[in-house]
mmCIF file of C-alpha atoms in Angstrom:
data_model
loop_
_atom_site.group_PDB
_atom_site.id
_atom_site.type_symbol
_atom_site.label_atom_id
_atom_site.label_comp_id
_atom_site.label_asym_id
_atom_site.label_seq_id
_atom_site.Cartn_x
_atom_site.Cartn_y
_atom_site.Cartn_z
ATOM 1 C CA MET A 104 51.347 70.698 49.954
ATOM 2 C CA ALA A 105 49.468 71.613 47.187
ATOM 3 C CA GLU A 106 49.622 69.124 44.114
ATOM 4 C CA ILE A 107 51.554 71.186 41.064
ATOM 5 C CA ALA A 108 50.408 71.640 37.737
ATOM 6 C CA SER A 109 51.744 69.477 35.509
ATOM 7 C CA GLU A 110 52.012 73.067 32.714
ATOM 8 C CA LEU A 111 54.686 74.457 35.333
ATOM 9 C CA ARG A 112 58.162 74.823 34.038
ATOM 10 C CA LYS A 113 61.021 73.433 35.899
ATOM 11 C CA THR A 114 64.514 74.054 36.560
ATOM 12 C CA ALA A 115 67.346 71.200 36.217
ATOM 13 C CA LEU A 116 66.855 71.143 39.394
ATOM 14 C CA ASN A 117 64.137 69.972 40.514
ATOM 15 C CA ALA A 118 64.773 66.732 41.672
ATOM 16 C CA THR A 119 67.191 68.362 43.846
ATOM 17 C CA HIS A 120 65.077 70.688 45.244
ATOM 18 C CA ARG A 121 62.675 67.853 46.048
ATOM 19 C CA ALA A 122 65.704 65.476 47.109
ATOM 20 C CA HIS A 123 66.550 68.137 49.265
ATOM 21 C CA LYS A 124 62.951 67.998 51.023
ATOM 22 C CA ALA A 125 62.157 72.105 49.244
ATOM 23 C CA LYS A 126 59.254 73.095 49.747
ATOM 24 C CA MET A 127 57.602 73.868 46.078
ATOM 25 C CA VAL A 128 55.118 76.843 44.945
ATOM 26 C CA ASP A 129 54.530 78.338 41.404
ATOM 27 C CA PHE A 130 56.791 81.527 41.050
ATOM 28 C CA GLY A 131 55.908 83.014 37.536
ATOM 29 C CA GLY A 132 55.307 79.392 35.800
ATOM 30 C CA TRP A 133 57.937 77.661 37.303
ATOM 31 C CA ASP A 134 58.302 75.343 39.515
ATOM 32 C CA MET A 135 60.506 76.376 42.378
ATOM 33 C CA PRO A 136 61.385 75.870 45.702
ATOM 34 C CA VAL A 137 60.204 78.562 48.331
ATOM 35 C CA GLU A 138 62.147 77.254 50.975
ATOM 36 C CA TYR A 139 64.258 73.883 52.599
ATOM 37 C CA SER A 140 65.158 74.389 56.683
ATOM 38 C CA GLY A 141 63.251 77.815 56.946
ATOM 39 C CA LEU A 142 63.408 81.494 55.647
ATOM 40 C CA ILE A 143 65.145 82.400 58.873
ATOM 41 C CA ALA A 144 67.856 80.278 59.137
ATOM 42 C CA GLU A 145 68.585 80.232 54.815
ATOM 43 C CA HIS A 146 68.421 84.349 55.402
ATOM 44 C CA MET A 147 71.135 84.206 58.113
ATOM 45 C CA ALA A 148 73.286 81.799 56.655
ATOM 46 C CA VAL A 149 73.442 84.383 54.137
ATOM 47 C CA ARG A 150 74.327 87.392 55.718
ATOM 48 C CA THR A 151 76.913 85.355 58.215
ATOM 49 C CA GLY A 152 78.300 82.892 56.275
ATOM 50 C CA VAL A 153 77.375 80.936 52.479
ATOM 51 C CA GLY A 154 73.983 80.020 50.313
ATOM 52 C CA ILE A 155 73.694 78.743 47.782
ATOM 53 C CA PHE A 156 70.449 79.303 45.362
ATOM 54 C CA ASP A 157 69.136 78.061 42.078
ATOM 55 C CA VAL A 158 68.110 80.644 40.033
ATOM 56 C CA SER A 159 68.221 79.208 36.765
ATOM 57 C CA HIS A 160 64.787 80.622 35.683
ATOM 58 C CA MET A 161 66.363 84.010 34.636
ATOM 59 C CA GLY A 162 66.942 84.553 31.558
ATOM 60 C CA ASP A 163 69.574 85.392 28.855
ATOM 61 C CA ILE A 164 69.607 87.717 25.707
ATOM 62 C CA GLN A 165 72.427 87.992 23.973
ATOM 63 C CA LEU A 166 72.780 90.479 21.345
ATOM 64 C CA ARG A 167 75.896 90.306 19.151
ATOM 65 C CA GLY A 168 77.835 91.516 15.539
ATOM 66 C CA PRO A 169 78.992 95.056 14.938
ATOM 67 C CA GLY A 170 75.867 97.229 15.638
ATOM 68 C CA SER A 171 75.440 95.100 19.513
ATOM 69 C CA LEU A 172 76.623 98.532 21.432
ATOM 70 C CA ALA A 173 74.800 101.257 18.991
ATOM 71 C CA ALA A 174 71.328 98.187 19.795
ATOM 72 C CA VAL A 175 72.716 98.134 23.876
ATOM 73 C CA GLN A 176 72.772 101.598 23.816
ATOM 74 C CA LYS A 177 68.822 102.183 22.184
ATOM 75 C CA LEU A 178 67.194 99.330 24.327
ATOM 76 C CA LEU A 179 68.918 99.760 27.902
ATOM 77 C CA MET A 180 68.755 103.073 29.802
ATOM 78 C CA ASN A 181 72.536 103.221 31.604
ATOM 79 C CA ASP A 182 75.092 103.725 29.427
ATOM 80 C CA ALA A 183 77.163 100.613 27.752
ATOM 81 C CA SER A 184 80.019 102.676 26.211
ATOM 82 C CA LYS A 185 81.782 102.551 29.754
ATOM 83 C CA LEU A 186 81.143 99.388 30.352
ATOM 84 C CA GLN A 187 84.913 97.265 29.932
ATOM 85 C CA VAL A 188 84.744 93.609 28.190
ATOM 86 C CA GLY A 189 84.554 91.595 31.656
ATOM 87 C CA GLN A 190 82.158 94.008 33.239
ATOM 88 C CA ALA A 191 78.613 94.726 34.159
ATOM 89 C CA HIS A 192 76.405 97.245 35.317
ATOM 90 C CA TYR A 193 72.580 97.412 35.981
ATOM 91 C CA SER A 194 70.698 98.788 33.975
ATOM 92 C CA ALA A 195 66.765 98.181 32.719
ATOM 93 C CA MET A 196 64.723 98.465 29.596
ATOM 94 C CA LEU A 197 61.953 101.124 29.676
ATOM 95 C CA TYR A 198 58.387 101.797 27.672
ATOM 96 C CA GLU A 199 58.205 104.885 25.641
ATOM 97 C CA ASN A 200 56.776 106.249 28.821
ATOM 98 C CA GLY A 201 59.574 105.871 30.809
ATOM 99 C CA THR A 202 57.866 102.989 33.006
ATOM 100 C CA PHE A 203 59.786 99.400 33.461
ATOM 101 C CA VAL A 204 59.330 96.787 31.221
ATOM 102 C CA ASP A 205 62.022 94.771 32.825
ATOM 103 C CA ASP A 206 65.274 95.659 35.318
ATOM 104 C CA VAL A 207 68.753 94.303 34.341
ATOM 105 C CA VAL A 208 71.989 93.246 34.820
ATOM 106 C CA LEU A 209 74.658 93.298 31.394
ATOM 107 C CA HIS A 210 77.980 91.520 30.481
ATOM 108 C CA LYS A 211 79.924 92.676 27.567
ATOM 109 C CA LEU A 212 81.528 89.674 26.548
ATOM 110 C CA SER A 213 83.642 91.487 24.070
ATOM 111 C CA ASP A 214 82.978 94.477 22.085
ATOM 112 C CA ASN A 215 81.009 93.260 19.570
ATOM 113 C CA ASP A 216 79.156 90.308 21.951
ATOM 114 C CA TYR A 217 77.034 91.508 24.645
ATOM 115 C CA LEU A 218 74.656 89.213 27.599
ATOM 116 C CA ILE A 219 71.459 90.595 29.285
ATOM 117 C CA VAL A 220 70.472 88.894 32.415
ATOM 118 C CA ILE A 221 66.459 89.001 32.922
ATOM 119 C CA ASN A 222 64.376 88.430 35.486
ATOM 120 C CA ALA A 223 62.132 85.239 34.991
ATOM 121 C CA GLY A 224 58.617 85.975 35.620
ATOM 122 C CA THR A 225 59.039 88.283 32.068
ATOM 123 C CA ARG A 226 61.169 86.868 29.720
ATOM 124 C CA GLU A 227 58.612 86.346 27.168
ATOM 125 C CA LYS A 228 57.722 89.808 27.703
ATOM 126 C CA ASP A 229 61.539 91.046 27.133
ATOM 127 C CA ILE A 230 62.470 88.979 24.589
ATOM 128 C CA GLN A 231 59.695 89.937 22.259
ATOM 129 C CA TRP A 232 60.331 93.525 23.120
ATOM 130 C CA VAL A 233 63.944 92.394 22.385
ATOM 131 C CA ARG A 234 63.212 92.135 19.231
ATOM 132 C CA ARG A 235 60.061 94.677 18.516
ATOM 133 C CA THR A 236 62.566 97.310 19.870
ATOM 134 C CA ILE A 237 65.898 96.264 17.641
ATOM 135 C CA GLY A 238 65.162 93.796 15.951
ATOM 136 C CA SER A 239 65.407 95.927 12.578
ATOM 137 C CA MET A 240 68.622 97.591 13.352
ATOM 138 C CA PRO A 241 71.913 96.157 11.213
ATOM 139 C CA SER A 242 74.659 93.911 11.861
ATOM 140 C CA ILE A 243 72.751 92.251 15.532
ATOM 141 C CA HIS A 244 71.509 88.544 15.948
ATOM 142 C CA ILE A 245 69.835 88.786 19.052
ATOM 143 C CA ASN A 246 70.300 85.575 20.940
ATOM 144 C CA ASP A 247 67.993 83.537 23.456
ATOM 145 C CA PHE A 248 69.946 81.476 25.514
ATOM 146 C CA SER A 249 68.002 81.572 28.446
ATOM 147 C CA ASP A 250 68.111 77.591 28.840
ATOM 148 C CA HIS A 251 70.888 76.791 27.671
ATOM 149 C CA TYR A 252 72.031 77.620 31.971
ATOM 150 C CA THR A 253 72.012 76.688 34.660
ATOM 151 C CA GLN A 254 72.513 79.297 36.794
ATOM 152 C CA LEU A 255 73.833 79.210 40.129
ATOM 153 C CA ALA A 256 73.900 81.778 43.217
ATOM 154 C CA ILE A 257 76.583 80.677 45.752
ATOM 155 C CA GLN A 258 76.152 84.155 48.214
ATOM 156 C CA GLY A 259 77.660 85.503 51.517
ATOM 157 C CA PRO A 260 80.693 86.416 53.509
ATOM 158 C CA ARG A 261 82.013 82.747 52.596
ATOM 159 C CA ALA A 262 80.846 82.270 48.842
ATOM 160 C CA ALA A 263 84.469 83.381 47.919
ATOM 161 C CA GLU A 264 86.119 80.433 50.532
ATOM 162 C CA THR A 265 83.674 78.349 49.433
ATOM 163 C CA LEU A 266 83.596 79.283 45.356
ATOM 164 C CA GLN A 267 87.292 78.991 45.934
ATOM 165 C CA LYS A 268 87.981 75.235 46.257
ATOM 166 C CA LEU A 269 86.335 74.795 43.064
ATOM 167 C CA THR A 270 87.941 76.165 40.764
ATOM 168 C CA SER A 271 91.770 77.761 39.704
ATOM 169 C CA THR A 272 90.369 81.379 39.234
ATOM 170 C CA ASP A 273 91.548 83.357 41.607
ATOM 171 C CA LEU A 274 88.950 85.514 43.039
ATOM 172 C CA SER A 275 89.962 87.851 44.287
ATOM 173 C CA THR A 276 91.100 89.345 40.990
ATOM 174 C CA ILE A 277 87.084 89.326 40.096
ATOM 175 C CA LYS A 278 85.920 92.934 41.351
ATOM 176 C CA ASN A 279 82.157 93.408 42.460
ATOM 177 C CA TYR A 280 80.750 93.679 39.028
ATOM 178 C CA TRP A 281 83.546 92.281 37.234
ATOM 179 C CA PHE A 282 83.475 88.214 35.245
ATOM 180 C CA THR A 283 85.533 85.662 33.928
ATOM 181 C CA TRP A 284 85.370 82.165 32.315
ATOM 182 C CA GLY A 285 87.829 79.188 34.201
ATOM 183 C CA GLN A 286 87.335 75.871 34.771
ATOM 184 C CA VAL A 287 84.994 75.281 38.025
ATOM 185 C CA CYS A 288 84.014 71.775 39.237
ATOM 186 C CA GLY A 289 86.586 70.085 35.964
ATOM 187 C CA LEU A 290 83.818 72.387 33.284
ATOM 188 C CA TYR A 291 85.487 74.730 31.048
ATOM 189 C CA ASN A 292 84.014 78.283 30.278
ATOM 190 C CA VAL A 293 82.369 78.554 33.098
ATOM 191 C CA MET A 294 81.066 82.366 33.124
ATOM 192 C CA ILE A 295 81.918 83.262 37.194
ATOM 193 C CA ALA A 296 80.374 86.668 37.624
ATOM 194 C CA ARG A 297 80.739 88.448 41.337
ATOM 195 C CA THR A 298 76.853 89.517 41.183
ATOM 196 C CA GLY A 299 74.361 88.339 42.855
ATOM 197 C CA TYR A 300 70.798 89.837 44.644
ATOM 198 C CA THR A 301 71.571 89.463 48.368
ATOM 199 C CA GLY A 302 73.065 92.670 49.172
ATOM 200 C CA GLU A 303 76.255 90.300 50.307
ATOM 201 C CA ASP A 304 79.278 89.053 48.202
ATOM 202 C CA GLY A 305 78.874 86.541 46.126
ATOM 203 C CA PHE A 306 79.265 84.833 42.785
ATOM 204 C CA GLU A 307 77.139 83.993 40.451
ATOM 205 C CA ILE A 308 78.187 80.613 37.728
ATOM 206 C CA TYR A 309 76.191 80.003 34.457
ATOM 207 C CA ILE A 310 77.147 76.264 34.002
ATOM 208 C CA PRO A 311 75.351 73.466 31.142
ATOM 209 C CA SER A 312 71.228 72.940 32.524
ATOM 210 C CA ASP A 313 72.019 69.503 31.258
ATOM 211 C CA GLU A 314 70.251 67.805 34.559
ATOM 212 C CA PRO A 315 73.394 65.099 35.558
ATOM 213 C CA THR A 316 75.768 68.217 35.567
ATOM 214 C CA SER A 317 73.970 70.468 37.745
ATOM 215 C CA SER A 318 72.856 68.423 40.383
ATOM 216 C CA ARG A 319 76.640 66.976 40.353
ATOM 217 C CA VAL A 320 77.709 70.829 40.681
ATOM 218 C CA TRP A 321 75.328 72.329 43.320
ATOM 219 C CA GLY A 322 76.434 68.800 45.763
ATOM 220 C CA GLU A 323 79.923 69.350 44.601
ATOM 221 C CA VAL A 324 79.390 73.322 46.294
ATOM 222 C CA LEU A 325 77.303 72.587 48.286
ATOM 223 C CA GLU A 326 79.956 69.902 50.120
ATOM 224 C CA ALA A 327 82.996 72.331 49.536
ATOM 225 C CA GLY A 328 81.288 75.099 51.722
ATOM 226 C CA LYS A 329 80.112 73.146 54.655
ATOM 227 C CA GLU A 330 82.813 73.817 56.770
ATOM 228 C CA PHE A 331 81.780 77.545 56.703
ATOM 229 C CA GLY A 332 77.556 75.770 56.919
ATOM 230 C CA ILE A 333 75.949 76.212 53.551
ATOM 231 C CA ILE A 334 72.951 75.476 52.858
ATOM 232 C CA PRO A 335 70.630 75.635 50.051
ATOM 233 C CA CYS A 336 68.507 78.390 50.312
ATOM 234 C CA GLY A 337 64.991 78.601 48.183
ATOM 235 C CA LEU A 338 62.993 81.966 46.961
ATOM 236 C CA GLY A 339 61.909 82.984 50.685
ATOM 237 C CA ALA A 340 65.338 84.379 51.437
ATOM 238 C CA ARG A 341 66.321 85.268 48.601
ATOM 239 C CA ASN A 342 63.282 87.950 49.454
ATOM 240 C CA THR A 343 63.636 88.827 52.654
ATOM 241 C CA LEU A 344 67.490 89.191 52.259
ATOM 242 C CA ARG A 345 67.067 91.685 48.778
ATOM 243 C CA LEU A 346 63.961 94.049 50.998
ATOM 244 C CA GLU A 347 66.480 94.606 53.750
ATOM 245 C CA SER A 348 69.025 95.271 50.515
ATOM 246 C CA ALA A 349 66.246 97.607 49.407
ATOM 247 C CA MET A 350 66.342 95.958 46.091
ATOM 248 C CA ALA A 351 63.840 96.284 43.514
ATOM 249 C CA LEU A 352 61.443 93.686 42.317
ATOM 250 C CA TYR A 353 59.356 93.218 39.117
ATOM 251 C CA GLY A 354 55.986 93.622 40.208
ATOM 252 C CA HIS A 355 56.613 94.922 43.207
ATOM 253 C CA GLU A 356 58.704 98.341 43.285
ATOM 254 C CA ILE A 357 59.292 98.326 39.677
ATOM 255 C CA SER A 358 56.407 97.358 36.180
ATOM 256 C CA ASP A 359 55.045 98.972 33.460
ATOM 257 C CA THR A 360 53.345 102.026 35.754
ATOM 258 C CA ILE A 361 56.159 103.241 37.734
ATOM 259 C CA ASN A 362 58.542 105.304 36.428
ATOM 260 C CA VAL A 363 62.608 105.077 36.781
ATOM 261 C CA LEU A 364 62.419 108.757 38.964
ATOM 262 C CA GLU A 365 60.108 107.570 41.113
ATOM 263 C CA ALA A 366 61.728 104.238 42.163
ATOM 264 C CA GLY A 367 65.053 105.986 42.684
ATOM 265 C CA LEU A 368 66.943 104.519 40.397
ATOM 266 C CA GLY A 369 67.127 107.667 37.837
ATOM 267 C CA ARG A 370 71.345 107.353 38.457
ATOM 268 C CA TYR A 371 71.157 103.717 36.201
ATOM 269 C CA ALA A 372 69.294 106.302 33.834
ATOM 270 C CA LYS A 373 72.189 108.191 31.716
ATOM 271 C CA PHE A 374 69.695 110.835 30.159
ATOM 272 C CA ASP A 375 72.031 114.148 30.802
ATOM 273 C CA PRO A 376 74.273 114.991 27.726
ATOM 274 C CA ALA A 377 76.596 116.651 29.572
ATOM 275 C CA ALA A 378 77.894 113.740 31.586
ATOM 276 C CA ASN A 379 77.167 111.047 28.896
ATOM 277 C CA PRO A 380 77.820 112.636 25.124
ATOM 278 C CA GLU A 381 78.369 108.580 24.617
ATOM 279 C CA LYS A 382 74.813 107.428 25.890
ATOM 280 C CA GLY A 383 72.397 109.720 22.890
ATOM 281 C CA ASP A 384 68.812 108.179 22.660
ATOM 282 C CA PHE A 385 67.387 105.337 23.963
ATOM 283 C CA VAL A 386 63.336 103.818 24.984
ATOM 284 C CA GLY A 387 61.722 106.203 27.244
ATOM 285 C CA ARG A 388 64.788 109.100 27.392
ATOM 286 C CA SER A 389 61.766 111.807 26.103
ATOM 287 C CA ALA A 390 59.458 111.138 29.069
ATOM 288 C CA LEU A 391 62.622 111.147 32.165
ATOM 289 C CA GLU A 392 63.547 113.767 31.153
ATOM 290 C CA ALA A 393 59.606 115.522 31.262
ATOM 291 C CA VAL A 394 59.816 114.171 34.689
ATOM 292 C CA ALA A 395 63.143 115.644 35.347
ATOM 293 C CA ALA A 396 61.503 119.246 34.186
ATOM 294 C CA SER A 397 58.470 118.767 35.805
ATOM 295 C CA GLY A 398 60.531 119.221 39.151
ATOM 296 C CA GLY A 399 60.707 115.612 39.233
ATOM 297 C CA PRO A 400 58.225 112.429 40.387
ATOM 298 C CA LYS A 401 55.318 113.670 42.402
ATOM 299 C CA ARG A 402 55.956 110.300 44.712
ATOM 300 C CA LYS A 403 58.953 107.718 45.752
ATOM 301 C CA LEU A 404 59.799 105.388 46.906
ATOM 302 C CA VAL A 405 60.319 105.167 50.750
ATOM 303 C CA GLY A 406 62.226 102.858 53.128
ATOM 304 C CA LEU A 407 59.706 102.462 56.413
ATOM 305 C CA GLU A 408 60.247 101.188 59.204
ATOM 306 C CA MET A 409 57.146 100.247 62.054
ATOM 307 C CA ILE A 410 57.479 101.616 65.294
ATOM 308 C CA GLU A 411 54.497 99.827 66.586
ATOM 309 C CA ARG A 412 53.811 96.587 66.968
ATOM 310 C CA GLY A 413 52.750 95.300 63.118
ATOM 311 C CA ILE A 414 54.165 93.967 60.575
ATOM 312 C CA GLY A 415 52.970 96.225 56.981
ATOM 313 C CA ARG A 416 52.872 93.336 54.477
ATOM 314 C CA ASP A 417 52.893 93.558 50.406
ATOM 315 C CA GLY A 418 49.842 95.602 49.108
ATOM 316 C CA TYR A 419 49.182 96.978 52.510
ATOM 317 C CA ARG A 420 47.478 100.491 52.532
ATOM 318 C CA VAL A 421 49.631 103.662 53.505
ATOM 319 C CA LEU A 422 48.176 106.861 55.589
ATOM 320 C CA ASN A 423 48.759 110.093 56.491
ATOM 321 C CA LEU A 424 48.307 110.676 60.063
ATOM 322 C CA ALA A 425 44.606 112.100 59.351
ATOM 323 C CA GLY A 426 43.596 108.766 58.462
ATOM 324 C CA GLU A 427 43.649 109.632 54.555
ATOM 325 C CA PRO A 428 44.645 107.158 52.306
ATOM 326 C CA ILE A 429 48.429 108.380 50.530
ATOM 327 C CA GLY A 430 50.048 105.099 49.166
ATOM 328 C CA GLU A 431 50.986 101.425 49.142
ATOM 329 C CA ILE A 432 53.710 98.779 50.586
ATOM 330 C CA THR A 433 55.268 97.522 47.644
ATOM 331 C CA SER A 434 56.977 94.594 50.006
ATOM 332 C CA GLY A 435 57.251 93.964 53.361
ATOM 333 C CA SER A 436 58.517 91.877 55.565
ATOM 334 C CA PRO A 437 60.175 91.023 59.392
ATOM 335 C CA ALA A 438 64.165 91.810 59.034
ATOM 336 C CA PRO A 439 65.260 88.803 60.064
ATOM 337 C CA PHE A 440 69.000 89.669 60.232
ATOM 338 C CA LEU A 441 68.141 94.078 61.428
ATOM 339 C CA LYS A 442 65.131 92.368 63.851
ATOM 340 C CA LYS A 443 63.205 94.635 62.548
ATOM 341 C CA ASN A 444 59.585 95.011 61.086
ATOM 342 C CA ILE A 445 61.023 96.734 57.584
ATOM 343 C CA ALA A 446 58.707 97.577 53.943
ATOM 344 C CA MET A 447 59.075 100.202 51.596
ATOM 345 C CA ALA A 448 56.222 101.926 49.754
ATOM 346 C CA TYR A 449 55.826 104.577 47.470
ATOM 347 C CA VAL A 450 54.008 107.839 49.463
ATOM 348 C CA PRO A 451 53.927 111.605 48.166
ATOM 349 C CA VAL A 452 56.804 113.065 48.160
ATOM 350 C CA GLN A 453 55.901 115.757 51.121
ATOM 351 C CA TYR A 454 55.245 112.697 53.396
ATOM 352 C CA ALA A 455 58.909 110.555 51.616
ATOM 353 C CA GLY A 456 61.517 112.437 54.184
ATOM 354 C CA LEU A 457 63.519 111.044 56.935
ATOM 355 C CA ASP A 458 61.612 110.275 60.529
ATOM 356 C CA GLU A 459 58.067 111.548 58.797
ATOM 357 C CA VAL A 460 55.664 109.700 60.480
ATOM 358 C CA VAL A 461 52.933 107.772 59.231
ATOM 359 C CA THR A 462 50.329 104.270 59.342
ATOM 360 C CA VAL A 463 50.068 101.091 58.260
ATOM 361 C CA GLU A 464 46.381 99.818 57.910
ATOM 362 C CA ILE A 465 46.450 96.419 59.434
ATOM 363 C CA ARG A 466 43.772 94.132 59.709
ATOM 364 C CA GLY A 467 41.402 97.545 60.962
ATOM 365 C CA GLN A 468 43.913 99.022 62.709
ATOM 366 C CA GLN A 469 46.288 101.785 61.549
ATOM 367 C CA VAL A 470 49.479 101.226 63.022
ATOM 368 C CA LYS A 471 52.957 103.941 63.264
ATOM 369 C CA ALA A 472 55.696 103.741 61.157
ATOM 370 C CA LYS A 473 58.552 106.012 59.812
ATOM 371 C CA VAL A 474 60.411 106.807 57.069
ATOM 372 C CA VAL A 475 64.165 105.603 57.136
ATOM 373 C CA PRO A 476 66.660 105.189 54.916
ATOM 374 C CA LEU A 477 67.217 103.256 52.222
ATOM 375 C CA PRO A 478 68.468 100.614 52.185
ATOM 376 C CA PHE A 479 67.623 98.690 55.987
ATOM 377 C CA TYR A 480 71.292 96.763 55.326
ATOM 378 C CA LYS A 481 74.505 97.077 54.210
ATOM 379 C CA LYS A 482 77.179 94.956 54.209
ATOM 380 C CA PRO A 483 80.638 95.608 55.838
ATOM 381 C CA LYS A 484 83.305 97.502 53.300
ATOM 382 C CA LYS A 485 85.711 94.099 53.818
ATOM 383 C CA VAL A 486 85.941 91.137 51.116
ATOM 384 C CA THR A 487 87.850 88.601 51.778
ATOM 385 C CA ALA A 488 88.610 87.488 48.436
#
């Protein structure tokens, strides 16, 4: 294993990951586990049972005060006026041209208190952007709580049964993309959110970030999930799980060169005043209105399924049947649960129709693939708790 540079940031569970013999990698400046027992085993545990992830490298920004709703409405593209206390939704911070600063999950803690969960690789940029964009607005306090929590994701169809052993909170009362506060593993005021990044049912819990507490809770979750086959999971499985579910990853499907409508995320950008009269202006709105008024984006994110033998990897070129380059794969991999080779790619809209056949350039060879619906995988509708 390559020596990890000493300047890499570490979560409170770093020693625990090494004790579990995790393979560690540099992930956006963080020393993080990419896999423990193997990517496929970890992926399948989450699809069929339960797995646990350390996602403490994610960031947390609190906006608090009487001006917090106005600030969130200007900063993010979704309509926060529709959120109830205890509810969360997907959103994004945009540049003026409609491309992404980052995608986020916004939690409404109270009428004057919001928590924005941001990506690990963009933490410092995001915080600077928030301060620059809304720092001069009245009656708003901006707090960076990114290092205050250890964030654990317990994901999979047996996640609720696992976590229920460790809390008196009735998890069946928490709907998807809602959260509450409760006692977990003897800790009070733990935020319990029914959210995640795997396409499965599951929870994310926020506990104090000291090493003894984090390690103890990690161990208790593993013990509680033992009868359901729980295993620790790394970033490798997290990536293939989110790819099967067609969830965007910053630097791949979304970035500062890709706008919201190209990414197929326009349903979260509330710029139709008739449908969202409370939303008002937000950064990036004018650019999205201009794209929509011009007939829509000229390229589109599509799902690809390989027809011929081959794996389309990140960055591989996509060509039309005449051999002309038309796009690039943003994420590609074998899909462990679906047992297919899948990818997402940006292509011109004339090549984005379902069943359109294109080729992917793999080590100099053109390998056929076809456009398929996204997401590749949807979890069964039944929720057990």
